mmCIF file of C-alpha atoms in Angstrom:
data_model
loop_
_atom_site.group_PDB
_atom_site.id
_atom_site.type_symbol
_atom_site.label_atom_id
_atom_site.label_comp_id
_atom_site.label_asym_id
_atom_site.label_seq_id
_atom_site.Cartn_x
_atom_site.Cartn_y
_atom_site.Cartn_z
ATOM 1 C CA MET A 472 33.046 27.182 26.714
ATOM 2 C CA THR A 473 32.862 26.339 23.006
ATOM 3 C CA VAL A 474 32.678 22.565 23.609
ATOM 4 C CA SER A 475 31.671 20.464 26.580
ATOM 5 C CA LEU A 476 34.239 18.984 28.945
ATOM 6 C CA GLU A 477 32.861 15.537 28.087
ATOM 7 C CA GLN A 478 33.794 16.027 24.416
ATOM 8 C CA LEU A 479 37.271 17.224 25.369
ATOM 9 C CA ARG A 480 37.866 14.191 27.591
ATOM 10 C CA ARG A 481 37.482 12.018 24.482
ATOM 11 C CA CYS A 482 40.339 13.843 22.704
ATOM 12 C CA HIS A 483 43.799 12.274 22.484
ATOM 13 C CA ILE A 484 45.928 15.282 21.562
ATOM 14 C CA ALA A 485 45.860 19.044 22.247
ATOM 15 C CA VAL A 486 47.570 21.619 20.012
ATOM 16 C CA ASP A 487 48.316 25.291 20.651
ATOM 17 C CA LEU A 488 49.228 26.863 17.306
ATOM 18 C CA GLY A 489 50.759 30.170 18.344
ATOM 19 C CA ALA A 490 52.273 32.917 16.206
ATOM 20 C CA ALA A 491 55.623 32.464 17.966
ATOM 21 C CA ARG A 492 55.631 28.828 19.177
ATOM 22 C CA THR A 493 53.729 25.608 18.512
ATOM 23 C CA ARG A 494 52.985 23.320 21.444
ATOM 24 C CA VAL A 495 51.533 19.808 21.455
ATOM 25 C CA PHE A 496 50.161 17.944 24.478
ATOM 26 C CA VAL A 497 49.465 14.198 24.242
ATOM 27 C CA LYS A 498 47.140 12.586 26.776
ATOM 28 C CA GLY A 499 49.188 10.380 29.078
ATOM 29 C CA ALA A 500 52.530 11.737 27.825
ATOM 30 C CA GLY A 501 52.253 15.448 28.660
ATOM 31 C CA LEU A 502 53.852 18.280 26.682
ATOM 32 C CA VAL A 503 55.805 16.651 23.851
ATOM 33 C CA VAL A 504 56.438 19.595 21.474
ATOM 34 C CA ASP A 505 57.391 23.191 22.320
ATOM 35 C CA GLU A 506 59.141 24.698 19.291
ATOM 36 C CA PRO A 507 59.078 27.966 17.306
ATOM 37 C CA SER A 508 56.407 28.077 14.571
ATOM 38 C CA VAL A 509 58.983 28.379 11.784
ATOM 39 C CA ALA A 510 59.886 26.241 8.761
ATOM 40 C CA ALA A 511 62.766 26.600 6.270
ATOM 41 C CA VAL A 512 62.019 25.533 2.674
ATOM 42 C CA ASN A 513 64.183 25.028 -0.396
ATOM 43 C CA THR A 514 62.327 27.054 -3.054
ATOM 44 C CA ARG A 515 64.027 25.159 -5.908
ATOM 45 C CA THR A 516 62.945 21.678 -4.850
ATOM 46 C CA GLY A 517 60.122 22.436 -2.398
ATOM 47 C CA ALA A 518 61.854 20.277 0.228
ATOM 48 C CA LEU A 519 61.558 21.123 3.912
ATOM 49 C CA ILE A 520 65.054 21.792 5.273
ATOM 50 C CA ALA A 521 64.396 22.532 8.948
ATOM 51 C CA VAL A 522 61.607 23.301 11.402
ATOM 52 C CA GLY A 523 61.392 24.778 14.891
ATOM 53 C CA THR A 524 64.487 26.108 16.636
ATOM 54 C CA LEU A 525 66.906 25.305 13.796
ATOM 55 C CA ALA A 526 64.693 27.067 11.240
ATOM 56 C CA GLU A 527 64.391 30.101 13.509
ATOM 57 C CA GLN A 528 68.189 30.320 13.757
ATOM 58 C CA MET A 529 68.301 30.498 9.942
ATOM 59 C CA THR A 530 66.198 33.692 9.847
ATOM 60 C CA GLY A 531 68.120 36.404 8.002
ATOM 61 C CA ARG A 532 71.078 34.083 7.372
ATOM 62 C CA THR A 533 69.942 32.013 4.361
ATOM 63 C CA PRO A 534 70.923 32.122 0.665
ATOM 64 C CA ASP A 535 68.317 33.241 -1.888
ATOM 65 C CA TYR A 536 66.926 29.761 -2.591
ATOM 66 C CA ILE A 537 66.022 29.052 1.073
ATOM 67 C CA ARG A 538 62.868 30.699 2.406
ATOM 68 C CA VAL A 539 62.124 30.873 6.104
ATOM 69 C CA ALA A 540 58.329 30.653 6.401
ATOM 70 C CA ARG A 541 55.981 31.312 9.290
ATOM 71 C CA PRO A 542 52.740 29.428 8.506
ATOM 72 C CA LEU A 543 50.958 31.025 11.478
ATOM 73 C CA ARG A 544 50.191 34.685 11.955
ATOM 74 C CA GLY A 545 48.315 36.224 14.851
ATOM 75 C CA GLY A 546 47.541 32.794 16.289
ATOM 76 C CA THR A 547 45.777 31.611 13.121
ATOM 77 C CA VAL A 548 46.958 29.370 10.281
ATOM 78 C CA VAL A 549 47.690 31.306 7.076
ATOM 79 C CA ASP A 550 49.333 28.427 5.171
ATOM 80 C CA VAL A 551 47.583 25.113 5.889
ATOM 81 C CA GLU A 552 49.927 22.914 3.843
ATOM 82 C CA MET A 553 53.078 24.374 5.380
ATOM 83 C CA ALA A 554 51.577 24.160 8.888
ATOM 84 C CA GLN A 555 50.829 20.460 8.337
ATOM 85 C CA ARG A 556 54.364 19.755 7.112
ATOM 86 C CA MET A 557 55.834 21.663 10.041
ATOM 87 C CA LEU A 558 53.682 19.767 12.571
ATOM 88 C CA ARG A 559 54.565 16.379 11.046
ATOM 89 C CA HIS A 560 58.272 17.054 11.476
ATOM 90 C CA LEU A 561 57.843 18.494 14.965
ATOM 91 C CA LEU A 562 55.906 15.413 16.112
ATOM 92 C CA GLY A 563 58.484 13.004 14.680
ATOM 93 C CA ASP A 564 57.973 9.531 13.205
ATOM 94 C CA LYS A 565 57.673 7.668 16.527
ATOM 95 C CA LEU A 566 54.909 9.868 17.928
ATOM 96 C CA ARG A 567 53.033 9.979 14.622
ATOM 97 C CA ARG A 568 53.017 6.162 14.498
ATOM 98 C CA GLN A 569 51.567 6.077 18.028
ATOM 99 C CA LEU A 570 48.820 8.515 17.062
ATOM 100 C CA ARG A 571 48.000 6.600 13.863
ATOM 101 C CA ARG A 572 47.175 3.551 15.985
ATOM 102 C CA LYS A 573 44.206 5.438 17.464
ATOM 103 C CA PRO A 574 41.142 4.197 15.533
ATOM 104 C CA ARG A 575 39.353 7.561 15.762
ATOM 105 C CA LEU A 576 41.926 10.205 16.612
ATOM 106 C CA ARG A 577 40.377 13.267 18.227
ATOM 107 C CA ALA A 578 42.237 16.555 18.646
ATOM 108 C CA ALA A 579 41.616 19.789 20.542
ATOM 109 C CA ALA A 580 43.056 23.146 19.514
ATOM 110 C CA CYS A 581 43.183 26.694 20.879
ATOM 111 C CA THR A 582 41.705 29.506 18.801
ATOM 112 C CA PRO A 583 42.039 33.234 19.524
ATOM 113 C CA HIS A 584 38.983 34.984 20.894
ATOM 114 C CA ASP A 585 36.593 36.197 18.171
ATOM 115 C CA SER A 586 38.532 34.417 15.422
ATOM 116 C CA ASP A 587 36.542 34.328 12.187
ATOM 117 C CA PRO A 588 35.124 31.086 10.714
ATOM 118 C CA LEU A 589 37.794 30.938 7.995
ATOM 119 C CA ALA A 590 40.577 31.008 10.607
ATOM 120 C CA GLN A 591 38.825 28.294 12.621
ATOM 121 C CA ARG A 592 38.399 26.186 9.491
ATOM 122 C CA ALA A 593 42.119 26.522 8.672
ATOM 123 C CA THR A 594 42.988 25.218 12.155
ATOM 124 C CA VAL A 595 40.616 22.273 11.731
ATOM 125 C CA GLU A 596 41.996 21.445 8.255
ATOM 126 C CA THR A 597 45.556 21.520 9.577
ATOM 127 C CA LEU A 598 44.804 18.869 12.224
ATOM 128 C CA VAL A 599 42.558 16.805 9.932
ATOM 129 C CA GLY A 600 45.517 16.620 7.543
ATOM 130 C CA LEU A 601 47.509 15.018 10.373
ATOM 131 C CA GLY A 602 44.925 12.245 10.759
ATOM 132 C CA ALA A 603 42.443 13.700 13.248
ATOM 133 C CA ARG A 604 38.877 12.467 12.625
ATOM 134 C CA ARG A 605 37.366 15.172 14.810
ATOM 135 C CA VAL A 606 38.719 18.528 16.037
ATOM 136 C CA GLU A 607 37.328 20.451 19.024
ATOM 137 C CA LEU A 608 38.072 24.182 19.252
ATOM 138 C CA VAL A 609 38.538 25.914 22.617
ATOM 139 C CA ASP A 610 38.903 29.652 23.177
ATOM 140 C CA THR A 611 42.511 30.473 24.091
ATOM 141 C CA LEU A 612 41.314 32.662 26.963
ATOM 142 C CA ILE A 613 39.501 29.783 28.690
ATOM 143 C CA ALA A 614 42.340 27.300 28.086
ATOM 144 C CA ALA A 615 44.920 29.761 29.453
ATOM 145 C CA ALA A 616 42.765 30.526 32.499
ATOM 146 C CA VAL A 617 42.483 26.801 33.306
ATOM 147 C CA GLY A 618 46.222 26.307 32.759
ATOM 148 C CA SER A 619 47.098 29.174 35.105
ATOM 149 C CA GLY A 620 44.979 27.669 37.904
ATOM 150 C CA LEU A 621 42.157 30.223 37.911
ATOM 151 C CA PRO A 622 38.794 28.949 39.270
ATOM 152 C CA VAL A 623 36.977 29.561 35.986
ATOM 153 C CA GLU A 624 34.005 27.352 36.869
ATOM 154 C CA GLN A 625 33.111 29.353 39.989
ATOM 155 C CA PRO A 626 30.526 32.192 40.031
ATOM 156 C CA THR A 627 33.212 34.799 40.728
ATOM 157 C CA ALA A 628 35.037 37.043 38.309
ATOM 158 C CA THR A 629 38.523 36.158 37.110
ATOM 159 C CA MET A 630 40.426 38.359 34.672
ATOM 160 C CA ILE A 631 42.922 36.838 32.268
ATOM 161 C CA MET A 632 45.357 38.630 29.973
ATOM 162 C CA VAL A 633 47.011 36.517 27.260
ATOM 163 C CA CYS A 634 50.107 38.369 26.023
ATOM 164 C CA GLY A 635 50.973 36.731 22.716
ATOM 165 C CA ALA A 636 53.498 37.518 20.003
ATOM 166 C CA ALA A 637 50.956 39.081 17.642
ATOM 167 C CA THR A 638 47.925 39.910 19.799
ATOM 168 C CA THR A 639 46.954 40.580 23.399
ATOM 169 C CA GLN A 640 43.639 39.130 24.580
ATOM 170 C CA VAL A 641 41.921 40.329 27.734
ATOM 171 C CA ALA A 642 38.760 38.817 29.246
ATOM 172 C CA VAL A 643 36.653 38.559 32.367
ATOM 173 C CA LEU A 644 35.477 34.986 33.029
ATOM 174 C CA SER A 645 32.744 33.642 35.274
ATOM 175 C CA LEU A 646 30.992 30.248 35.461
ATOM 176 C CA GLY A 647 33.256 28.786 32.784
ATOM 177 C CA SER A 648 32.310 31.382 30.159
ATOM 178 C CA ILE A 649 33.574 34.697 28.842
ATOM 179 C CA VAL A 650 31.577 37.640 30.219
ATOM 180 C CA THR A 651 33.375 40.316 28.216
ATOM 181 C CA ALA A 652 36.574 40.216 26.188
ATOM 182 C CA GLN A 653 38.766 42.307 23.937
ATOM 183 C CA ARG A 654 41.361 41.274 21.351
ATOM 184 C CA ILE A 655 44.061 43.904 20.784
ATOM 185 C CA PRO A 656 46.362 43.635 17.714
ATOM 186 C CA ILE A 657 49.424 44.491 19.809
ATOM 187 C CA GLY A 658 51.792 41.834 21.106
ATOM 188 C CA GLY A 659 55.425 41.046 21.739
ATOM 189 C CA ASN A 660 56.298 41.555 18.056
ATOM 190 C CA ALA A 661 54.948 45.146 18.127
ATOM 191 C CA ILE A 662 57.060 45.890 21.207
ATOM 192 C CA ASP A 663 60.145 44.428 19.481
ATOM 193 C CA HIS A 664 59.400 46.539 16.394
ATOM 194 C CA ALA A 665 59.098 49.688 18.523
ATOM 195 C CA VAL A 666 62.585 49.104 19.986
ATOM 196 C CA ILE A 667 64.091 48.425 16.531
ATOM 197 C CA GLN A 668 62.520 51.583 15.058
ATOM 198 C CA TYR A 669 63.733 53.722 17.974
ATOM 199 C CA LEU A 670 67.343 52.547 17.547
ATOM 200 C CA ARG A 671 67.170 53.075 13.774
ATOM 201 C CA HIS A 672 65.758 56.609 13.933
ATOM 202 C CA GLN A 673 67.607 57.953 16.972
ATOM 203 C CA HIS A 674 70.960 56.162 16.696
ATOM 204 C CA GLN A 675 71.107 55.047 13.008
ATOM 205 C CA LEU A 676 71.659 51.523 14.310
ATOM 206 C CA LEU A 677 70.260 48.378 12.707
ATOM 207 C CA LEU A 678 69.484 45.687 15.250
ATOM 208 C CA PRO A 679 68.739 42.123 14.085
ATOM 209 C CA SER A 680 65.211 41.071 15.050
ATOM 210 C CA HIS A 681 66.482 38.045 16.981
ATOM 211 C CA SER A 682 68.591 40.351 19.211
ATOM 212 C CA VAL A 683 65.639 42.365 20.536
ATOM 213 C CA ARG A 684 64.430 39.922 23.198
ATOM 214 C CA PRO A 685 67.910 39.507 24.744
ATOM 215 C CA LEU A 686 68.094 43.322 24.756
ATOM 216 C CA GLN A 687 64.837 43.500 26.713
ATOM 217 C CA LEU A 688 66.178 40.944 29.180
ATOM 218 C CA ALA A 689 69.387 42.982 29.488
ATOM 219 C CA LEU A 690 67.177 45.908 30.448
ATOM 220 C CA SER A 691 65.400 43.783 33.063
ATOM 221 C CA GLY A 692 67.094 45.749 35.841
ATOM 222 C CA ASN A 693 65.145 48.746 34.597
ATOM 223 C CA GLY A 694 63.043 47.602 31.602
ATOM 224 C CA LEU A 695 59.732 49.367 32.152
ATOM 225 C CA ASN A 696 60.857 50.278 35.665
ATOM 226 C CA THR A 697 62.888 53.342 36.626
ATOM 227 C CA ARG A 698 65.486 51.395 38.616
ATOM 228 C CA GLY A 699 68.886 50.341 37.316
ATOM 229 C CA PRO A 700 71.580 51.979 35.177
ATOM 230 C CA SER A 701 70.562 54.945 33.056
ATOM 231 C CA LYS A 702 72.660 53.838 30.057
ATOM 232 C CA THR A 703 72.967 50.465 28.306
ATOM 233 C CA GLU A 704 75.491 49.507 25.614
ATOM 234 C CA ILE A 705 73.915 47.993 22.491
ATOM 235 C CA HIS A 706 75.731 46.363 19.556
ATOM 236 C CA GLY A 707 74.372 46.595 16.024
ATOM 237 C CA ARG A 708 75.154 47.714 12.467
ATOM 238 C CA ASP A 709 75.433 51.283 11.237
ATOM 239 C CA VAL A 710 72.618 52.192 8.825
ATOM 240 C CA ALA A 711 74.857 54.259 6.498
ATOM 241 C CA THR A 712 78.148 52.339 6.450
ATOM 242 C CA GLY A 713 77.003 48.812 7.335
ATOM 243 C CA ILE A 714 79.906 48.520 9.794
ATOM 244 C CA ALA A 715 79.303 46.999 13.226
ATOM 245 C CA ARG A 716 79.341 49.530 16.055
ATOM 246 C CA SER A 717 78.138 50.038 19.623
ATOM 247 C CA VAL A 718 76.120 52.869 21.124
ATOM 248 C CA LEU A 719 75.185 53.862 24.655
ATOM 249 C CA VAL A 720 71.408 54.070 24.767
ATOM 250 C CA ASP A 721 69.386 55.990 27.314
ATOM 251 C CA THR A 722 67.223 53.294 28.944
ATOM 252 C CA ALA A 723 64.524 55.841 29.814
ATOM 253 C CA ALA A 724 64.123 56.579 26.085
ATOM 254 C CA VAL A 725 63.847 52.851 25.300
ATOM 255 C CA ARG A 726 61.228 52.633 28.030
ATOM 256 C CA ASP A 727 59.236 55.433 26.365
ATOM 257 C CA ALA A 728 59.478 53.650 22.993
ATOM 258 C CA ILE A 729 58.066 50.475 24.562
ATOM 259 C CA TYR A 730 55.260 52.427 26.257
ATOM 260 C CA THR A 731 53.841 53.660 22.941
ATOM 261 C CA PRO A 732 52.380 50.333 21.685
ATOM 262 C CA LEU A 733 51.377 49.367 25.230
ATOM 263 C CA THR A 734 48.924 52.279 25.478
ATOM 264 C CA ALA A 735 46.599 50.346 23.137
ATOM 265 C CA VAL A 736 46.731 47.399 25.565
ATOM 266 C CA LEU A 737 45.787 49.658 28.471
ATOM 267 C CA ASP A 738 42.866 51.052 26.432
ATOM 268 C CA GLY A 739 41.659 47.480 25.789
ATOM 269 C CA ILE A 740 41.818 46.612 29.494
ATOM 270 C CA GLY A 741 39.845 49.768 30.294
ATOM 271 C CA LYS A 742 37.151 48.824 27.764
ATOM 272 C CA VAL A 743 36.808 45.313 29.235
ATOM 273 C CA LEU A 744 36.411 46.768 32.738
ATOM 274 C CA ARG A 745 33.830 49.307 31.516
ATOM 275 C CA ASP A 746 31.770 46.585 29.814
ATOM 276 C CA CYS A 747 31.922 44.290 32.859
ATOM 277 C CA PRO A 748 28.943 44.145 35.301
ATOM 278 C CA PRO A 749 29.644 46.094 38.531
ATOM 279 C CA ASP A 750 29.397 43.007 40.782
ATOM 280 C CA LEU A 751 32.155 41.278 38.840
ATOM 281 C CA VAL A 752 34.354 44.400 38.850
ATOM 282 C CA ALA A 753 34.134 44.332 42.651
ATOM 283 C CA ASP A 754 35.537 40.758 42.580
ATOM 284 C CA LEU A 755 38.404 41.893 40.340
ATOM 285 C CA ALA A 756 39.473 44.511 42.879
ATOM 286 C CA ASP A 757 40.470 41.596 45.148
ATOM 287 C CA ARG A 758 41.519 38.975 42.608
ATOM 288 C CA GLY A 759 43.189 41.257 40.064
ATOM 289 C CA ILE A 760 44.568 40.300 36.655
ATOM 290 C CA MET A 761 46.389 37.064 35.796
ATOM 291 C CA MET A 762 48.989 37.503 33.028
ATOM 292 C CA VAL A 763 49.913 34.572 30.779
ATOM 293 C CA GLY A 764 51.711 34.235 27.444
ATOM 294 C CA GLY A 765 55.353 34.626 26.456
ATOM 295 C CA SER A 766 55.232 38.443 26.401
ATOM 296 C CA ALA A 767 53.953 38.505 30.012
ATOM 297 C CA LEU A 768 57.611 38.142 31.044
ATOM 298 C CA LEU A 769 58.514 41.556 29.590
ATOM 299 C CA PRO A 770 60.354 43.220 32.503
ATOM 300 C CA GLY A 771 58.189 45.708 34.370
ATOM 301 C CA LEU A 772 54.989 45.126 32.363
ATOM 302 C CA ASP A 773 53.141 43.802 35.418
ATOM 303 C CA GLN A 774 54.069 46.883 37.477
ATOM 304 C CA MET A 775 52.934 49.182 34.678
ATOM 305 C CA LEU A 776 49.525 47.470 34.645
ATOM 306 C CA ARG A 777 49.259 47.785 38.445
ATOM 307 C CA ASP A 778 49.923 51.517 38.232
ATOM 308 C CA ALA A 779 47.460 52.026 35.365
ATOM 309 C CA THR A 780 44.539 49.916 36.645
ATOM 310 C CA GLY A 781 44.936 50.040 40.429
ATOM 311 C CA VAL A 782 44.227 46.297 40.763
ATOM 312 C CA PRO A 783 46.624 43.479 41.712
ATOM 313 C CA VAL A 784 48.511 41.881 38.798
ATOM 314 C CA ALA A 785 50.079 38.412 38.944
ATOM 315 C CA ILE A 786 52.102 36.433 36.406
ATOM 316 C CA ALA A 787 51.298 32.726 36.043
ATOM 317 C CA GLU A 788 53.910 30.201 37.191
ATOM 318 C CA ARG A 789 54.630 29.076 33.603
ATOM 319 C CA PRO A 790 52.995 31.819 31.530
ATOM 320 C CA ASP A 791 54.253 30.695 28.122
ATOM 321 C CA ILE A 792 52.607 27.240 28.175
ATOM 322 C CA CYS A 793 49.436 27.935 30.189
ATOM 323 C CA ALA A 794 47.090 27.533 27.213
ATOM 324 C CA VAL A 795 48.303 24.078 26.175
ATOM 325 C CA LEU A 796 48.493 22.922 29.825
ATOM 326 C CA GLY A 797 44.892 24.072 30.275
ATOM 327 C CA LEU A 798 43.823 22.051 27.243
ATOM 328 C CA GLY A 799 45.757 19.066 28.605
ATOM 329 C CA ALA A 800 43.990 19.367 31.971
ATOM 330 C CA MET A 801 40.617 19.272 30.169
ATOM 331 C CA LEU A 802 41.700 16.235 28.122
ATOM 332 C CA GLU A 803 42.736 14.343 31.256
ATOM 333 C CA GLY A 804 39.516 15.192 33.099
ATOM 334 C CA LYS A 805 41.150 17.355 35.773
ATOM 335 C CA VAL A 806 38.609 20.155 35.288
ATOM 336 C CA ARG A 807 35.188 19.538 36.835
ATOM 337 C CA PRO A 808 32.159 21.718 36.111
ATOM 338 C CA MET A 809 30.374 23.248 39.070
ATOM 339 C CA VAL A 810 27.445 20.995 40.021
ATOM 340 C CA LEU A 811 24.514 22.568 41.796
ATOM 341 C CA ASP A 812 22.880 20.441 44.485
ATOM 342 C CA PRO A 813 19.170 20.013 43.819
ATOM 343 C CA LEU A 814 17.156 22.106 46.207
ATOM 344 C CA ALA A 815 15.489 20.046 48.895
ATOM 345 C CA GLU A 816 11.735 20.080 48.655
ATOM 346 C CA ALA A 817 10.090 22.144 51.343
ATOM 347 C CA HIS A 818 7.984 20.060 53.684
#
């Protein structure tokens, strides 16, 4: 663990800055913010027009002078100033006044596994700009494992797979630390892009990016599985004429398009298992893989992993907010390190 549990218990606020959504947990109040990581800005005046859900709804629908910005990419802050402005508006005046009353405000934040020092510094600067005197960084893999209820402090192997919008992180944990891990630059956005490209090339149909996730849910009867209807009607815009039209799409072909980016994820899981000590791999045969993150809900993904790895696969109860709930549990002192009893002296 990057910081001690004692340091985390002194923190007042926990922040999960994700590529898709930003979540804020306040000690004693619980999860207070769960909004898309999007901000809409007037480029003429520099004024912030909207943040969160409202800003996301503006994507692709704004006039030229309004820019819809995403200050986070791949789980790291790429625009510190915009991220600070977005967070201020998401927190609201009332909550910010409460936090300002803390004489020495401490914050904890999730960072992707193996994130470089510049990315970590950007996260720290973002929270310092909101008034935090000290910022503790916790690996997303450990926070998500705690939030999903895995016994990370025990001397047994637990495997966690964080399926994010921009990246997928896979790790084997034991005794509260990461034994081996892999960060794969494939996430929910890559799967969405694969579906959009398939429809464009095979059916000359333009599908708005915000319509892809509902499409995947519509395919949930089959999705990555072979059950369900063989054809699905999809509405979009013709590439050549620009006129709205509908096409009947072969769901098996959509399934193949989704499989393509997921092969990189399977390769990453295989590498983690190969690098893992044999004793821990034996534990994983019983415990399996715990899936967390918003993209873990992709229909049929868990079954595909079961077929490819041969180990049990489970999805966390609330996979999308596991990381911030794990940080919150550490802040509130609900996570206890394993204490070894001193060996009795031999008489």
